[in-house]
Short mmCIF file of C-alpha atoms in Angstrom, two decimals:
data_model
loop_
_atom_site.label_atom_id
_atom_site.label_comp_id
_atom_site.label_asym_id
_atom_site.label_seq_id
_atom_site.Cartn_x
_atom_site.Cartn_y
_atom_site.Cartn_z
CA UNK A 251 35.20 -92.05 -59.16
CA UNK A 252 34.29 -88.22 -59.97
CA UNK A 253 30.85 -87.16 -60.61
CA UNK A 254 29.31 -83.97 -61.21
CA UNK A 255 26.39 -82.20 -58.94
CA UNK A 256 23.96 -79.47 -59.83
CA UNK A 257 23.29 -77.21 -57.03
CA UNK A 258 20.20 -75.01 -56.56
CA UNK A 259 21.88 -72.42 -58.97
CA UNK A 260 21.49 -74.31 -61.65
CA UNK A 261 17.65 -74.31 -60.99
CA UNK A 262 17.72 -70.54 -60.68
CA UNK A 263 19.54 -70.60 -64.48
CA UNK A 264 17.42 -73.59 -65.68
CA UNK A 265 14.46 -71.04 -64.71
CA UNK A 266 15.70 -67.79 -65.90
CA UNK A 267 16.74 -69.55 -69.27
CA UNK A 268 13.35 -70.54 -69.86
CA UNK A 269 12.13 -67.81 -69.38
CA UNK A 270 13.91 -65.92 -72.26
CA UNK A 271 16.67 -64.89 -72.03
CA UNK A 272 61.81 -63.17 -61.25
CA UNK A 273 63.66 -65.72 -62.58
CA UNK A 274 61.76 -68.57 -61.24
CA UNK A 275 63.50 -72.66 -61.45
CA UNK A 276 60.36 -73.63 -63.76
CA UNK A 277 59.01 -74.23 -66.78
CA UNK A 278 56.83 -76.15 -67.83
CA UNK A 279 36.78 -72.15 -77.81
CA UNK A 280 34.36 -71.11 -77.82
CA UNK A 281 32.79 -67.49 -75.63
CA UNK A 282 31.55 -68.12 -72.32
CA UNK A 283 27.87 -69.47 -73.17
CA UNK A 284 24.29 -67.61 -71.86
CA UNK A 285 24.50 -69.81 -68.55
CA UNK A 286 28.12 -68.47 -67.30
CA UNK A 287 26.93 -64.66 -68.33
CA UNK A 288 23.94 -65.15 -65.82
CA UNK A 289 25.97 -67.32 -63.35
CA UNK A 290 28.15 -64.00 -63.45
CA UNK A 291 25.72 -61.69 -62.66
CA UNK A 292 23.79 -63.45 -60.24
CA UNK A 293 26.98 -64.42 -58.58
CA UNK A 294 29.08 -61.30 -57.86
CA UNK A 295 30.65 -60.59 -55.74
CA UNK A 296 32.17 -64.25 -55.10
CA UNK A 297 30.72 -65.84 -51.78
CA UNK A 298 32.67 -65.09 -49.25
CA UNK A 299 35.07 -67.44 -47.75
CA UNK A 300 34.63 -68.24 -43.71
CA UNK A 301 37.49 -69.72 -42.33
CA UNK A 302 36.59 -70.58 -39.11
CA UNK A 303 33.47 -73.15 -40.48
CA UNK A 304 33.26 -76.20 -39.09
CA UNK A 305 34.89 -79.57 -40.74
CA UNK A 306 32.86 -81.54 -42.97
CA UNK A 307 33.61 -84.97 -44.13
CA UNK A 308 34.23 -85.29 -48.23
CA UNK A 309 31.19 -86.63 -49.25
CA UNK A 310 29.63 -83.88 -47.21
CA UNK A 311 31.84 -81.30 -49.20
CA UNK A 312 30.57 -83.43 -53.01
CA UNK A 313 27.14 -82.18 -52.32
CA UNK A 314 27.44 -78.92 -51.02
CA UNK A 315 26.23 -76.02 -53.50
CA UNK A 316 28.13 -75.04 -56.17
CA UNK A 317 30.82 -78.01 -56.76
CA UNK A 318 30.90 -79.17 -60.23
CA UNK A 319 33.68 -81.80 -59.60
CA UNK A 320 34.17 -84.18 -57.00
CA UNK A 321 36.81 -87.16 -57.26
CA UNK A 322 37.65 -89.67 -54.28
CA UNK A 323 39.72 -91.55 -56.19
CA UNK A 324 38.00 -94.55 -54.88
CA UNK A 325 37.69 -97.11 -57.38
CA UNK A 326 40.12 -99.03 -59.61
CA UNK A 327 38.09 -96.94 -62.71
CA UNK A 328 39.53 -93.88 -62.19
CA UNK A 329 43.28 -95.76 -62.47
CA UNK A 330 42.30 -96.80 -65.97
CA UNK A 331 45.01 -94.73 -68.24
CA UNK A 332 43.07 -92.37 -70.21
CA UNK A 333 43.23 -90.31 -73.61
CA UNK A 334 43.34 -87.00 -74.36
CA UNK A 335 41.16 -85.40 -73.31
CA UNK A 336 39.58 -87.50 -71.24
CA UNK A 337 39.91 -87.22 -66.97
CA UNK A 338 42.29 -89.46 -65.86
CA UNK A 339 45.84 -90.91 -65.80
CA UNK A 340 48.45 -89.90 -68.05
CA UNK A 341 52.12 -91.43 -68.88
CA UNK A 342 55.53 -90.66 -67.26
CA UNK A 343 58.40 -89.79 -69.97
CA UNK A 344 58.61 -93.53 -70.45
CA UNK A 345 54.91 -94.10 -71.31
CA UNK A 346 54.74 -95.43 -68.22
CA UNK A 347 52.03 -95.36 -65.51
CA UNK A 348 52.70 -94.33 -62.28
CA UNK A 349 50.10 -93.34 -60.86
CA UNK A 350 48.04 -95.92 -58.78
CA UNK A 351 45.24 -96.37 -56.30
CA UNK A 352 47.08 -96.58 -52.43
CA UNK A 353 44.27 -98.33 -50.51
CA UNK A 354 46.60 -98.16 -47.46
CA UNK A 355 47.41 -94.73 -47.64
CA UNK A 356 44.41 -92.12 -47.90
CA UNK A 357 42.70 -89.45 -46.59
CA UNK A 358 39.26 -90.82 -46.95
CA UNK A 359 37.22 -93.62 -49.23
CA UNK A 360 38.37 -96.56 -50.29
CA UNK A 361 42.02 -95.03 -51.73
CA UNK A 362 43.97 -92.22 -53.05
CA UNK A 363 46.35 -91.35 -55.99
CA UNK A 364 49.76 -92.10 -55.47
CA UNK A 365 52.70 -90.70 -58.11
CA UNK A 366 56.31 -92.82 -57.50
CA UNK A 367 58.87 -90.70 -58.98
CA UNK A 368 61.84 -93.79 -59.35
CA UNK A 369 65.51 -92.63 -59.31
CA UNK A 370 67.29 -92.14 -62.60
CA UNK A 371 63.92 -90.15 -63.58
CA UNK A 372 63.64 -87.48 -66.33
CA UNK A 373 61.07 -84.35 -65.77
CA UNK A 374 57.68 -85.84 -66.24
CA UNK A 375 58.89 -88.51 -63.32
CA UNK A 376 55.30 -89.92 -62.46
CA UNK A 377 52.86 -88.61 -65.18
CA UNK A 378 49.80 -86.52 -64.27
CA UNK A 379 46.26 -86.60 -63.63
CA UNK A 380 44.50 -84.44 -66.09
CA UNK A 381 40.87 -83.10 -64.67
CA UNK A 382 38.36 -80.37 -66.82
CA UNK A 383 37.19 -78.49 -64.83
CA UNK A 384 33.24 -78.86 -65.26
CA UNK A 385 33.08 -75.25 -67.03
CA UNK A 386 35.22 -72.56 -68.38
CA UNK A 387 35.99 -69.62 -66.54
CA UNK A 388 37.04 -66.48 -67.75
CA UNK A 389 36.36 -62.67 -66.97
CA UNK A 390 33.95 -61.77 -64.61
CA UNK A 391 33.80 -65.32 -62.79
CA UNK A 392 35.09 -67.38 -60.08
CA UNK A 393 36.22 -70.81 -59.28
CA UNK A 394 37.31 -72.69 -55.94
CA UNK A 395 39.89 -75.60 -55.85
CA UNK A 396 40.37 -77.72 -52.77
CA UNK A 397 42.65 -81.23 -52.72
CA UNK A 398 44.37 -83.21 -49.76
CA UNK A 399 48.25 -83.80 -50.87
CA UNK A 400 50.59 -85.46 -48.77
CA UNK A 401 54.68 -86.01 -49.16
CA UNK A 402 57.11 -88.66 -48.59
CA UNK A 403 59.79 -87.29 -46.56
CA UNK A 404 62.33 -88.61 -50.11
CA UNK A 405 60.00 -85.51 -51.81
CA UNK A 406 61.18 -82.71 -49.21
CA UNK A 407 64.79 -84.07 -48.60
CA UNK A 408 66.01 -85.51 -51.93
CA UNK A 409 68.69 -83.51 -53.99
CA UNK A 410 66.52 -82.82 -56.83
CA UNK A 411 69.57 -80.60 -58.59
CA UNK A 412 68.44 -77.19 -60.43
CA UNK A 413 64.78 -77.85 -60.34
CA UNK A 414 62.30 -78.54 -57.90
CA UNK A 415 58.70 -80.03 -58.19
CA UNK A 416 55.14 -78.74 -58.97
CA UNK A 417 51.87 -79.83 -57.51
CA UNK A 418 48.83 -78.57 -59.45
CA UNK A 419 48.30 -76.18 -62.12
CA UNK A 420 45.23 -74.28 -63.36
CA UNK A 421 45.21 -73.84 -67.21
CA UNK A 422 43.14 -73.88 -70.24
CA UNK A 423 43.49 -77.79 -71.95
CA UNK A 424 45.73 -76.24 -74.78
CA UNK A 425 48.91 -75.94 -72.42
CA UNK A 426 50.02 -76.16 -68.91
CA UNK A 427 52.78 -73.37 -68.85
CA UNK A 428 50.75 -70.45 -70.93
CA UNK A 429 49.48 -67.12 -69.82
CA UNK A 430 46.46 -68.56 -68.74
CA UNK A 431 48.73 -70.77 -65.83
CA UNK A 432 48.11 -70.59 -61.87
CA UNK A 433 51.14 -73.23 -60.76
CA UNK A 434 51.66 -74.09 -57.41
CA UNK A 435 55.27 -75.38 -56.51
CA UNK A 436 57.84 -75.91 -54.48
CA UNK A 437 59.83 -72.80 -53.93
CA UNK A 438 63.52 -74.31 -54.72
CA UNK A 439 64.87 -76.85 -52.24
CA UNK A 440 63.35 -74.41 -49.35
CA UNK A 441 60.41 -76.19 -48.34
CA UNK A 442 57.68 -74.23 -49.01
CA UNK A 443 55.09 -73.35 -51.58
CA UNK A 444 54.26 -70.94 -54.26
CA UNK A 445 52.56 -69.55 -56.99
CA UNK A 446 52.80 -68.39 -60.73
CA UNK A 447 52.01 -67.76 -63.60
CA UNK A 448 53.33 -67.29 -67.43
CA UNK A 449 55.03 -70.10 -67.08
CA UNK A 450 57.18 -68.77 -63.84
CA UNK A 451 57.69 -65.19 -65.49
CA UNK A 452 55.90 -63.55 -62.63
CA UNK A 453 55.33 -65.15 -59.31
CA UNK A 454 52.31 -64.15 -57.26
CA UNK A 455 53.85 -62.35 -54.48
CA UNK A 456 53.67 -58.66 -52.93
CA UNK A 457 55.64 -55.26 -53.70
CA UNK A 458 55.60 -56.83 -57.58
CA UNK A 459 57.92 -59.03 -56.96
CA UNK A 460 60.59 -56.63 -56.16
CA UNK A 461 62.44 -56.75 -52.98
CA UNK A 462 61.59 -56.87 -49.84
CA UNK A 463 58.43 -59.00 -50.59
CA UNK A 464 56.26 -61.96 -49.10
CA UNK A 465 56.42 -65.04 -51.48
CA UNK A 466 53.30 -66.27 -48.68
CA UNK A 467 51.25 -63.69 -47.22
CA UNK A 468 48.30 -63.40 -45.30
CA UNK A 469 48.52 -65.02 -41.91
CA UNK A 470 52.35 -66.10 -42.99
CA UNK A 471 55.03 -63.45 -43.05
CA UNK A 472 57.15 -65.32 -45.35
CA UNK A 473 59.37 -62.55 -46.63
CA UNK A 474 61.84 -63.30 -49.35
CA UNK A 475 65.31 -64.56 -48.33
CA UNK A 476 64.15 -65.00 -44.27
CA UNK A 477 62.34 -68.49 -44.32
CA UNK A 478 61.75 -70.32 -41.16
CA UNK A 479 58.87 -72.29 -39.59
CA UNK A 480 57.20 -69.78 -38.00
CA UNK A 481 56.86 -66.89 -40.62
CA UNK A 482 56.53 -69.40 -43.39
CA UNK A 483 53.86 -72.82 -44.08
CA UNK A 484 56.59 -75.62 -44.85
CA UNK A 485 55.68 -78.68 -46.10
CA UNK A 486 55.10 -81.74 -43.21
CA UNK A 487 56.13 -84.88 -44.22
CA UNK A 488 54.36 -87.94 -44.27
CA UNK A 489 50.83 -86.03 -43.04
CA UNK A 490 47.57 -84.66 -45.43
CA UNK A 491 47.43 -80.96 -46.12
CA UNK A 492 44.45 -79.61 -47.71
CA UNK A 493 45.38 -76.84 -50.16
CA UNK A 494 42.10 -74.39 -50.90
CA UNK A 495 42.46 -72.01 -53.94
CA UNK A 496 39.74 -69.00 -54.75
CA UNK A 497 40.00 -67.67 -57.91
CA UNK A 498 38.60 -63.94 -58.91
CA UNK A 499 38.79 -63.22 -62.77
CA UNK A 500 38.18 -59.88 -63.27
CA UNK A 501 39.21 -58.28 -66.53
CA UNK A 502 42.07 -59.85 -69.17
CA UNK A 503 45.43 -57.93 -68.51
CA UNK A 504 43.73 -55.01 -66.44
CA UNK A 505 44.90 -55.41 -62.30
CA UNK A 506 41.29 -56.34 -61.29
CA UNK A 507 41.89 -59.86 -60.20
CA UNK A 508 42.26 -61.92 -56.64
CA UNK A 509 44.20 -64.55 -55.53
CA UNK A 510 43.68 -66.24 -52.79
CA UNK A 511 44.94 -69.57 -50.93
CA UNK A 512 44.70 -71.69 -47.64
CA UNK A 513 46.16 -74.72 -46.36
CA UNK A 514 44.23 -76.87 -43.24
CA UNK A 515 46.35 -79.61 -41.04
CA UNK A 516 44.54 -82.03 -39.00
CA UNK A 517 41.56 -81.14 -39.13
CA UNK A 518 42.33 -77.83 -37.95
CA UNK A 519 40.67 -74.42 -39.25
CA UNK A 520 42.27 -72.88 -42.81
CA UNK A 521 45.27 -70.55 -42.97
CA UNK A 522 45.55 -68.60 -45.49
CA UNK A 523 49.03 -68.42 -47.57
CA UNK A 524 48.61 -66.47 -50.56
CA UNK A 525 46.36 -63.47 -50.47
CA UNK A 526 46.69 -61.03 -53.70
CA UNK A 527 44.39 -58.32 -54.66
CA UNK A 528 45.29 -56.15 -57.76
CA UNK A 529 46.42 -59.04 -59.66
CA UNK A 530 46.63 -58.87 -63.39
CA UNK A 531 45.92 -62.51 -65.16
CA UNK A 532 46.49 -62.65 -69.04
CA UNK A 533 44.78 -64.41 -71.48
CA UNK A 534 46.22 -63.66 -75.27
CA UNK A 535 42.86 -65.89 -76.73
CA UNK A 536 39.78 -65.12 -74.66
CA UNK A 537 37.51 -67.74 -74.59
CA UNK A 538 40.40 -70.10 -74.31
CA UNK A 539 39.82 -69.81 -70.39
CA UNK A 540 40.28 -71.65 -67.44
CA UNK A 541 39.10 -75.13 -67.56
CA UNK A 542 41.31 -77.94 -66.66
CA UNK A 543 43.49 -78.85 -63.41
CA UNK A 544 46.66 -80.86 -63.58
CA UNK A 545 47.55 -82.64 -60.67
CA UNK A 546 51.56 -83.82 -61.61
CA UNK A 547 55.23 -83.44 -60.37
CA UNK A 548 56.37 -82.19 -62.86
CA UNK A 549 60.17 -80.73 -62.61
CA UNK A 550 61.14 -79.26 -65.10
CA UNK A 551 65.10 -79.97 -66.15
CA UNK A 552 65.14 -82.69 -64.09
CA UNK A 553 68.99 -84.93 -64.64
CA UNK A 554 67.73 -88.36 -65.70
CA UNK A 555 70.98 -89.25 -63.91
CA UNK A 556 70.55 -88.44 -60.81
CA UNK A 557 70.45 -91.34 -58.44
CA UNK A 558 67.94 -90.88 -55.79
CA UNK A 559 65.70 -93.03 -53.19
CA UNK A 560 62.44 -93.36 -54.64
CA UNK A 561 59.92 -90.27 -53.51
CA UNK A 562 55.98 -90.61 -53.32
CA UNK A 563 53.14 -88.09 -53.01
CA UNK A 564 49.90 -89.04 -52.71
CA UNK A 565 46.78 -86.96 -53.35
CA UNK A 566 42.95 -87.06 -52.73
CA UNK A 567 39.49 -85.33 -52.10
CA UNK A 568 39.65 -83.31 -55.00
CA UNK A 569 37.09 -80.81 -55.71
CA UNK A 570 36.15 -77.94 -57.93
CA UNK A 571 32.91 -76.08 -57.11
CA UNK A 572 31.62 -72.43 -57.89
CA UNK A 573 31.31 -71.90 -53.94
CA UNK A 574 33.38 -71.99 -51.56
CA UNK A 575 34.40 -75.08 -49.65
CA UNK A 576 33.96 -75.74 -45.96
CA UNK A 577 37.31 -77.65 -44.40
CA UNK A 578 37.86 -80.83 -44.15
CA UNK A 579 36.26 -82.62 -40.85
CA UNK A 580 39.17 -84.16 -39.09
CA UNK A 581 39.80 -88.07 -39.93
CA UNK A 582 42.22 -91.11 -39.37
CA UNK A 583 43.61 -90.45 -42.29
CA UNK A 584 44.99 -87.57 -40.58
CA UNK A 585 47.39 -88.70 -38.07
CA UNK A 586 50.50 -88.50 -39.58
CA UNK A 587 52.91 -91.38 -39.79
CA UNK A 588 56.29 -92.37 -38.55
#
């Protein structure tokens, strides 16, 4: 189930309210109301994020300050297929659902979303999960993103031809590959992740994407065309990874924005994979902002004739929060599997 939560801030607004006032292998209304102007200027800068925090469980995480969205995926409800533009499940190319509650196989709760992607399997393989994001964010705001995803070893191994697999985009509800777009995908067949945006035109890396540059920075080296273990965070198989996003919107199309991303294993403290300053993010219709996650594996060209073993990924703990978002406390869930 998902549920929102009101932190303290929201008394502070209730109150002051009242008182008057590179060639990448993918694809893919109203203005900002009195509340998010005050939220902005009460809130900048963005809190900063402290890596080193302890671990808290997830329902520890739902009520911290800030989160707007919390979803366990806990209860057979939340598999209920759902309508635009509703939370929930949405269709593979077939119109059918394949996403379901694993009560096996979770990080936490009661279950977690699982997406089969079955051989002979066009581009939208599993379907998606569509969540809003509680608000809209545009200029002069920020928003924090934290899930738990974990991959069938099928996912990293399979042959998936000239394409390779997404995990979550950031987007406004009109589209999913737009110049409002923060994708996070596979990079290739290498292993790894990344991110764009403008529906793969430019990929959020250093030196402007022009060579030599890291496609993961931070505390990864992962320089472009030198991937290995150690410089670069490759996917684990069969084990959670929590994937933390911060999200600075500065000004439409001027290089005032900030980018940044961890990923946590086993309990363990964050790392931090993407870290971009300087960043220009687009928006062609402001007040069309950020407001909806899509949670999918989506690849885009994908040969419907391609025969392949079946591949899961499984995801849960999903939050969205103005604040950031401590680490997740380490769990049984955790231990990865053979």
């Amino acid at each position: 189930m998902w549920f929102f939560v009101f932190s303290a801030s929201s008394l502070i607004l209730s109150v002051i309210l009242s008182q008057g006032s590179k060639n990448w292998p993918f694809g893919g209304t109203a203005k900002l109301n009195a509340i998010d102007t005050i939220a902005t200027a009460i809130a900048a800068p963005a809190p900063a994020v402290e890596p080193q925090q302890p671990g808290q469980d997830f329902q520890t995480r739902c009520h911290a300050p800030g989160v707007l969205i919390c979803q366990g995926f806990d209860t057979p409800f939340d598999f209920v297929p759902a309508k635009p533009p509703q939370s929930g499940l949405y269709p593979a190319w077939d119109q059918m659902i394949r996403g379901t509650m694993d009560t096996s196989v979770k990080a936490s709760g009661q279950g977690s979303l699982r997406f089969e992607i079955p051989s002979h399997s066009a581009a939208n393989a599993a379907g998606y999960w569509l969540q809003p994001m509680g608000r809209s964010f545009g200029e002069n705001s920020t928003f924090y993103v934290q899930f738990r995803q974990r991959l069938s070893k099928e996912m990293l191994k399979n042959n998936w031809g000239d394409t390779s697999w997404k995990q979550v985009i950031f987007h406004n509800r009109h589209a999913t590959c737009a110049d409002v777009e923060l994708t996070t995908a596979q990079y290739y067949h290498d292993g790894f992740p990344i991110m764009y945006t403008d529906c793969g035109a430019r990929a959020i890396v250093t030196n402007g994407g022009n060579p030599p540059y890291k496609l993961e920075q931070g505390d990864f080296n992962c320089w472009y065309g030198q991937y290995n273990a150690k410089d670069c965070f490759l996917y684990p198989a069969d084990q959670w990874v929590t994937f933390f996003y911060q999200v600075l919107i500065g000004h439409w199309g001027r290089p005032d924005s900030t980018i940044n991303a961890w990923i946590a294993t086993n309990g363990r403290p964050y790392r931090q994979w993407i870290k971009t300053t300087n960043f220009i993010l687009k928006n062609a219709h402001p007040g069309d902002d950020y407001d909806s996650l899509t949670l999918l594996t989506y690849m885009t060209g994908k040969d419907l004739n391609l025969e392949l073993p079946t591949a899961y990924t499984w995801y849960d703990e999903l939050i969205i929060s103005t604040f950031p978002i401590a680490v997740p406390a380490a769990s049984a869930g955790d231990t990865p599997t053979k």
